[in-house]
């Protein structure tokens, strides 16, 4: 679309994990424009990081396609409640589960509560992520590196392991990777490493779960306007965010939603082990 903001209107910064309610301009999650067509009718989805950003856009799209949604988030309660309201406006059930997914028991609890509420899990979207911009290795503490790995990788493993026994044939696992998996950023060294691992994990899982009829894929976004940006990057980088890609602008969360819908739907029954690039023109191999 030609009317997308070319870049943020001004430099801005938030405390991590950030809130879309405080961003300027506000991200577009498809609230006004996404039109569903019943492609996920009767399905149940878990979305980590479902309160804001890409996860919020996916939650809204899934609900309008007929799915009930479990929204896992850390502690951004206002964001999560707002997202749940959009799910409910679409006529679907929204279950909010707050907590830290670096904790294995909490991940298992997300799955258990989903099964208790809905009896099954059709779709798992491992989307929550942690990153920090650092100028050198010396600036990356052991705890920060550990948190990046546990949020981006360990939680994906914990949730997949717990969810798979409750997923029927035709189920879909979708993991959010990044263009940084293919073009690692030196100031995002830990984050970039996890995103490469996510693509590898998704491919291995696709082969491992094929006999069960469960598919596993990844989506690799480019620069997307989410709370992670003002919460983890210096203001001068935020101001020009997205200008480096061929389309010369940041992407909006709404521009990724259709990829997650397609991969979750029965229309993608022969797509497994794939990585879908949504990067504004940057090639992902």
Short mmCIF file of C-alpha atoms in Angstrom, two decimals:
data_model
loop_
_atom_site.label_atom_id
_atom_site.label_comp_id
_atom_site.label_asym_id
_atom_site.label_seq_id
_atom_site.Cartn_x
_atom_site.Cartn_y
_atom_site.Cartn_z
CA UNK A 1 0.00 0.00 0.00
CA UNK A 2 1.27 3.45 -0.88
CA UNK A 3 -0.18 5.17 2.17
CA UNK A 4 2.01 3.34 4.69
CA UNK A 5 4.21 5.61 6.87
CA UNK A 6 7.67 5.81 5.38
CA UNK A 7 9.35 6.01 8.77
CA UNK A 8 8.45 6.99 12.36
CA UNK A 9 7.53 10.64 12.68
CA UNK A 10 10.17 11.29 15.32
CA UNK A 11 12.83 9.60 17.39
CA UNK A 12 11.30 7.85 20.38
CA UNK A 13 12.21 5.37 23.06
CA UNK A 14 10.40 3.21 25.60
CA UNK A 15 11.35 0.97 28.46
CA UNK A 16 11.44 -2.70 27.47
CA UNK A 17 9.17 -4.51 26.63
CA UNK A 18 7.29 -1.46 25.32
CA UNK A 19 3.66 -0.85 24.45
CA UNK A 20 2.00 -0.20 21.10
CA UNK A 21 -0.34 2.21 22.90
CA UNK A 22 2.58 4.62 23.39
CA UNK A 23 4.00 4.42 19.86
CA UNK A 24 3.79 7.27 17.34
CA UNK A 25 2.63 6.61 14.72
CA UNK A 26 0.50 3.77 16.03
CA UNK A 27 1.20 0.47 14.28
CA UNK A 28 -1.41 -0.93 11.94
CA UNK A 29 -2.48 -4.39 13.12
CA UNK A 30 -5.32 -4.74 10.64
CA UNK A 31 -7.95 -3.43 13.05
CA UNK A 32 -9.73 -1.44 10.33
CA UNK A 33 -8.95 -3.39 7.19
CA UNK A 34 -8.48 -7.13 7.69
CA UNK A 35 -11.41 -9.08 6.23
CA UNK A 36 -11.80 -12.72 7.21
CA UNK A 37 -13.34 -15.49 5.11
CA UNK A 38 -13.65 -18.44 7.51
CA UNK A 39 -10.31 -20.00 6.61
CA UNK A 40 -9.61 -21.02 10.23
CA UNK A 41 -13.16 -21.77 11.34
CA UNK A 42 -13.28 -24.02 14.40
CA UNK A 43 -9.55 -23.90 15.08
CA UNK A 44 -7.74 -22.97 18.29
CA UNK A 45 -4.44 -21.08 18.27
CA UNK A 46 -1.75 -20.25 20.82
CA UNK A 47 0.16 -17.06 20.03
CA UNK A 48 3.12 -16.04 22.17
CA UNK A 49 3.71 -12.31 22.22
CA UNK A 50 0.10 -12.00 21.11
CA UNK A 51 -0.54 -8.76 22.95
CA UNK A 52 1.17 -6.41 20.48
CA UNK A 53 3.12 -6.16 17.25
CA UNK A 54 3.07 -9.11 14.87
CA UNK A 55 1.34 -11.31 17.45
CA UNK A 56 -1.54 -8.85 17.84
CA UNK A 57 -2.01 -8.62 14.07
CA UNK A 58 -2.06 -12.41 13.84
CA UNK A 59 -4.54 -12.68 16.73
CA UNK A 60 -6.93 -10.24 15.05
CA UNK A 61 -6.62 -11.99 11.68
CA UNK A 62 -7.08 -15.46 13.17
CA UNK A 63 -10.18 -14.38 15.05
CA UNK A 64 -11.70 -12.87 11.91
CA UNK A 65 -10.93 -16.13 10.13
CA UNK A 66 -12.90 -18.04 12.78
CA UNK A 67 -10.29 -19.20 15.30
CA UNK A 68 -10.29 -18.92 19.08
CA UNK A 69 -7.06 -17.42 20.37
CA UNK A 70 -4.90 -17.92 23.45
CA UNK A 71 -2.74 -14.82 23.92
CA UNK A 72 0.49 -15.41 25.83
CA UNK A 73 2.30 -12.27 26.96
CA UNK A 74 4.74 -11.08 29.63
CA UNK A 75 3.12 -8.25 31.61
CA UNK A 76 1.76 -5.73 29.10
CA UNK A 77 -1.77 -6.06 30.46
CA UNK A 78 -3.31 -3.03 28.74
CA UNK A 79 -2.03 -4.13 25.33
CA UNK A 80 -3.24 -7.70 25.91
CA UNK A 81 -6.72 -6.65 27.04
CA UNK A 82 -7.09 -4.40 24.02
CA UNK A 83 -6.10 -7.24 21.69
CA UNK A 84 -8.53 -9.61 23.43
CA UNK A 85 -11.35 -7.14 22.82
CA UNK A 86 -10.68 -7.26 19.07
CA UNK A 87 -10.75 -11.06 19.14
CA UNK A 88 -14.07 -11.00 20.98
CA UNK A 89 -15.49 -8.38 18.59
CA UNK A 90 -14.87 -10.93 15.85
CA UNK A 91 -17.09 -13.38 17.75
CA UNK A 92 -14.28 -15.61 19.02
CA UNK A 93 -12.97 -16.54 22.44
CA UNK A 94 -9.81 -14.90 23.77
CA UNK A 95 -7.84 -16.35 26.68
CA UNK A 96 -5.10 -14.19 28.21
CA UNK A 97 -2.14 -15.86 29.93
CA UNK A 98 0.50 -13.57 31.44
CA UNK A 99 3.94 -14.76 32.47
CA UNK A 100 7.56 -15.31 31.52
CA UNK A 101 8.05 -17.90 28.77
CA UNK A 102 11.72 -18.32 29.69
CA UNK A 103 10.29 -20.52 32.45
CA UNK A 104 9.63 -24.06 31.18
CA UNK A 105 6.82 -24.72 33.63
CA UNK A 106 5.00 -21.56 32.52
CA UNK A 107 5.22 -22.72 28.88
CA UNK A 108 3.72 -26.07 29.84
CA UNK A 109 1.02 -24.22 31.74
CA UNK A 110 0.08 -22.21 28.63
CA UNK A 111 -0.48 -25.47 26.78
CA UNK A 112 -2.35 -27.08 29.68
CA UNK A 113 -4.73 -24.13 30.04
CA UNK A 114 -5.40 -24.14 26.29
CA UNK A 115 -6.26 -27.83 26.32
CA UNK A 116 -8.41 -27.36 29.42
CA UNK A 117 -10.33 -24.55 27.74
CA UNK A 118 -10.64 -25.89 24.19
CA UNK A 119 -9.72 -29.59 24.26
CA UNK A 120 -7.16 -29.32 21.46
CA UNK A 121 -4.54 -27.12 19.83
CA UNK A 122 -4.64 -26.64 16.07
CA UNK A 123 -2.11 -23.84 15.66
CA UNK A 124 0.96 -22.75 17.60
CA UNK A 125 2.60 -19.42 16.77
CA UNK A 126 5.92 -18.98 18.57
CA UNK A 127 6.31 -15.25 18.08
CA UNK A 128 7.53 -13.64 21.33
CA UNK A 129 11.10 -12.38 21.14
CA UNK A 130 13.76 -10.53 23.08
CA UNK A 131 16.56 -8.38 21.69
CA UNK A 132 18.89 -5.58 22.74
CA UNK A 133 21.10 -3.40 20.57
CA UNK A 134 24.74 -3.52 21.72
CA UNK A 135 27.86 -1.93 20.24
CA UNK A 136 30.28 -4.65 21.39
CA UNK A 137 30.49 -8.10 22.94
CA UNK A 138 31.62 -6.51 26.18
CA UNK A 139 28.24 -4.80 26.50
CA UNK A 140 26.33 -8.10 26.36
CA UNK A 141 26.00 -9.53 29.85
CA UNK A 142 25.74 -13.25 30.48
CA UNK A 143 22.22 -12.74 31.78
CA UNK A 144 21.16 -10.80 28.67
CA UNK A 145 22.56 -13.46 26.33
CA UNK A 146 20.85 -16.14 28.39
CA UNK A 147 17.52 -14.30 28.30
CA UNK A 148 17.71 -13.89 24.53
CA UNK A 149 18.31 -17.60 24.04
CA UNK A 150 15.62 -18.65 26.51
CA UNK A 151 12.97 -16.29 25.15
CA UNK A 152 13.58 -16.89 21.46
CA UNK A 153 14.68 -20.55 21.43
CA UNK A 154 14.01 -22.39 24.66
CA UNK A 155 10.40 -21.21 24.90
CA UNK A 156 9.75 -22.38 21.34
CA UNK A 157 11.09 -25.82 22.28
CA UNK A 158 9.15 -25.96 25.55
CA UNK A 159 5.85 -25.01 23.92
CA UNK A 160 6.24 -27.25 20.88
CA UNK A 161 7.14 -30.23 23.04
CA UNK A 162 4.11 -29.69 25.28
CA UNK A 163 1.68 -28.87 22.47
CA UNK A 164 2.39 -31.59 19.91
CA UNK A 165 0.63 -34.40 21.85
CA UNK A 166 -2.56 -32.30 21.73
CA UNK A 167 -2.35 -31.35 18.04
CA UNK A 168 -4.40 -33.26 15.45
CA UNK A 169 -3.26 -34.14 11.96
CA UNK A 170 -3.46 -30.94 9.95
CA UNK A 171 -2.07 -28.93 12.84
CA UNK A 172 0.35 -26.10 12.12
CA UNK A 173 3.36 -24.72 13.98
CA UNK A 174 4.58 -21.31 12.82
CA UNK A 175 7.77 -19.80 14.24
CA UNK A 176 8.74 -16.16 13.79
CA UNK A 177 12.29 -15.91 12.48
CA UNK A 178 13.79 -12.78 10.89
CA UNK A 179 15.64 -11.44 7.88
CA UNK A 180 18.53 -11.25 10.37
CA UNK A 181 18.82 -15.03 10.19
CA UNK A 182 20.18 -14.60 6.67
CA UNK A 183 21.79 -11.18 7.09
CA UNK A 184 22.94 -11.08 10.73
CA UNK A 185 23.29 -7.65 12.30
CA UNK A 186 26.50 -7.04 14.28
CA UNK A 187 24.67 -4.98 16.92
CA UNK A 188 22.05 -7.71 17.33
CA UNK A 189 24.43 -10.64 17.56
CA UNK A 190 22.50 -12.76 20.07
CA UNK A 191 19.12 -12.05 18.48
CA UNK A 192 20.40 -12.80 14.97
CA UNK A 193 21.85 -16.11 16.14
CA UNK A 194 18.51 -17.19 17.60
CA UNK A 195 16.66 -16.33 14.42
CA UNK A 196 18.96 -18.52 12.34
CA UNK A 197 18.40 -21.32 14.84
CA UNK A 198 14.61 -20.87 14.59
CA UNK A 199 14.70 -21.52 10.84
CA UNK A 200 16.84 -24.62 11.36
CA UNK A 201 14.59 -25.85 14.19
CA UNK A 202 11.47 -25.30 12.07
CA UNK A 203 12.91 -27.34 9.21
CA UNK A 204 13.97 -30.21 11.46
CA UNK A 205 10.58 -30.19 13.18
CA UNK A 206 8.80 -30.35 9.81
CA UNK A 207 10.53 -33.64 9.02
CA UNK A 208 10.13 -35.00 12.55
CA UNK A 209 6.37 -34.35 12.71
CA UNK A 210 5.50 -35.26 9.12
CA UNK A 211 4.25 -38.72 10.10
CA UNK A 212 1.80 -37.07 12.52
CA UNK A 213 0.48 -34.79 9.79
CA UNK A 214 1.62 -31.67 11.68
CA UNK A 215 3.33 -28.97 9.65
CA UNK A 216 6.13 -26.65 10.79
CA UNK A 217 7.13 -23.44 9.04
CA UNK A 218 8.76 -20.09 9.73
CA UNK A 219 8.02 -16.51 8.76
CA UNK A 220 11.02 -14.21 8.35
CA UNK A 221 9.98 -10.56 8.75
CA UNK A 222 12.06 -7.57 7.79
CA UNK A 223 11.89 -4.27 9.71
CA UNK A 224 8.40 -4.22 11.26
CA UNK A 225 7.04 -1.35 13.38
CA UNK A 226 6.44 -3.02 16.76
CA UNK A 227 7.12 -2.04 20.41
CA UNK A 228 10.37 -4.01 20.25
CA UNK A 229 11.86 -1.22 18.11
CA UNK A 230 11.54 1.85 20.40
CA UNK A 231 12.13 -0.41 23.41
CA UNK A 232 15.45 -1.87 22.21
CA UNK A 233 17.02 0.59 19.75
CA UNK A 234 18.51 4.06 20.24
CA UNK A 235 16.30 6.98 19.10
CA UNK A 236 18.39 7.81 16.03
CA UNK A 237 17.95 4.26 14.69
CA UNK A 238 14.24 4.36 15.42
CA UNK A 239 13.88 7.57 13.42
CA UNK A 240 15.20 6.00 10.21
CA UNK A 241 13.91 2.49 10.91
CA UNK A 242 13.14 0.53 7.73
CA UNK A 243 14.72 2.98 5.29
CA UNK A 244 17.48 0.51 4.38
CA UNK A 245 15.27 -2.05 2.59
CA UNK A 246 14.38 -1.83 -1.13
CA UNK A 247 10.85 -0.62 -0.40
CA UNK A 248 12.47 2.12 1.71
CA UNK A 249 10.02 1.92 4.60
CA UNK A 250 9.20 -0.09 7.68
CA UNK A 251 6.54 -2.76 7.45
CA UNK A 252 3.35 -2.79 9.49
CA UNK A 253 2.29 -5.82 11.56
CA UNK A 254 -0.86 -6.07 9.43
CA UNK A 255 1.31 -6.74 6.40
CA UNK A 256 2.46 -10.06 7.90
CA UNK A 257 -0.89 -11.40 9.08
CA UNK A 258 -1.86 -13.01 5.78
CA UNK A 259 1.31 -15.12 5.78
CA UNK A 260 0.46 -16.55 9.19
CA UNK A 261 -3.14 -17.17 8.11
CA UNK A 262 -2.05 -18.99 4.97
CA UNK A 263 0.41 -21.22 6.85
CA UNK A 264 -2.20 -22.04 9.50
CA UNK A 265 -4.95 -22.85 7.01
CA UNK A 266 -5.74 -26.15 5.32
CA UNK A 267 -4.85 -24.47 2.03
CA UNK A 268 -1.19 -24.86 3.05
CA UNK A 269 -1.49 -28.64 3.52
CA UNK A 270 1.65 -29.32 1.44
CA UNK A 271 3.74 -26.48 2.85
CA UNK A 272 6.07 -27.64 5.61
CA UNK A 273 9.70 -26.84 6.31
CA UNK A 274 9.36 -23.51 4.49
CA UNK A 275 10.42 -19.99 5.42
CA UNK A 276 8.18 -17.22 4.15
CA UNK A 277 10.05 -13.93 3.72
CA UNK A 278 8.13 -10.70 4.39
CA UNK A 279 11.05 -8.31 4.21
CA UNK A 280 10.27 -5.29 2.05
CA UNK A 281 12.40 -6.63 -0.78
CA UNK A 282 15.38 -8.12 1.05
CA UNK A 283 16.13 -11.60 -0.31
CA UNK A 284 16.15 -14.48 2.18
CA UNK A 285 17.77 -17.70 0.98
#
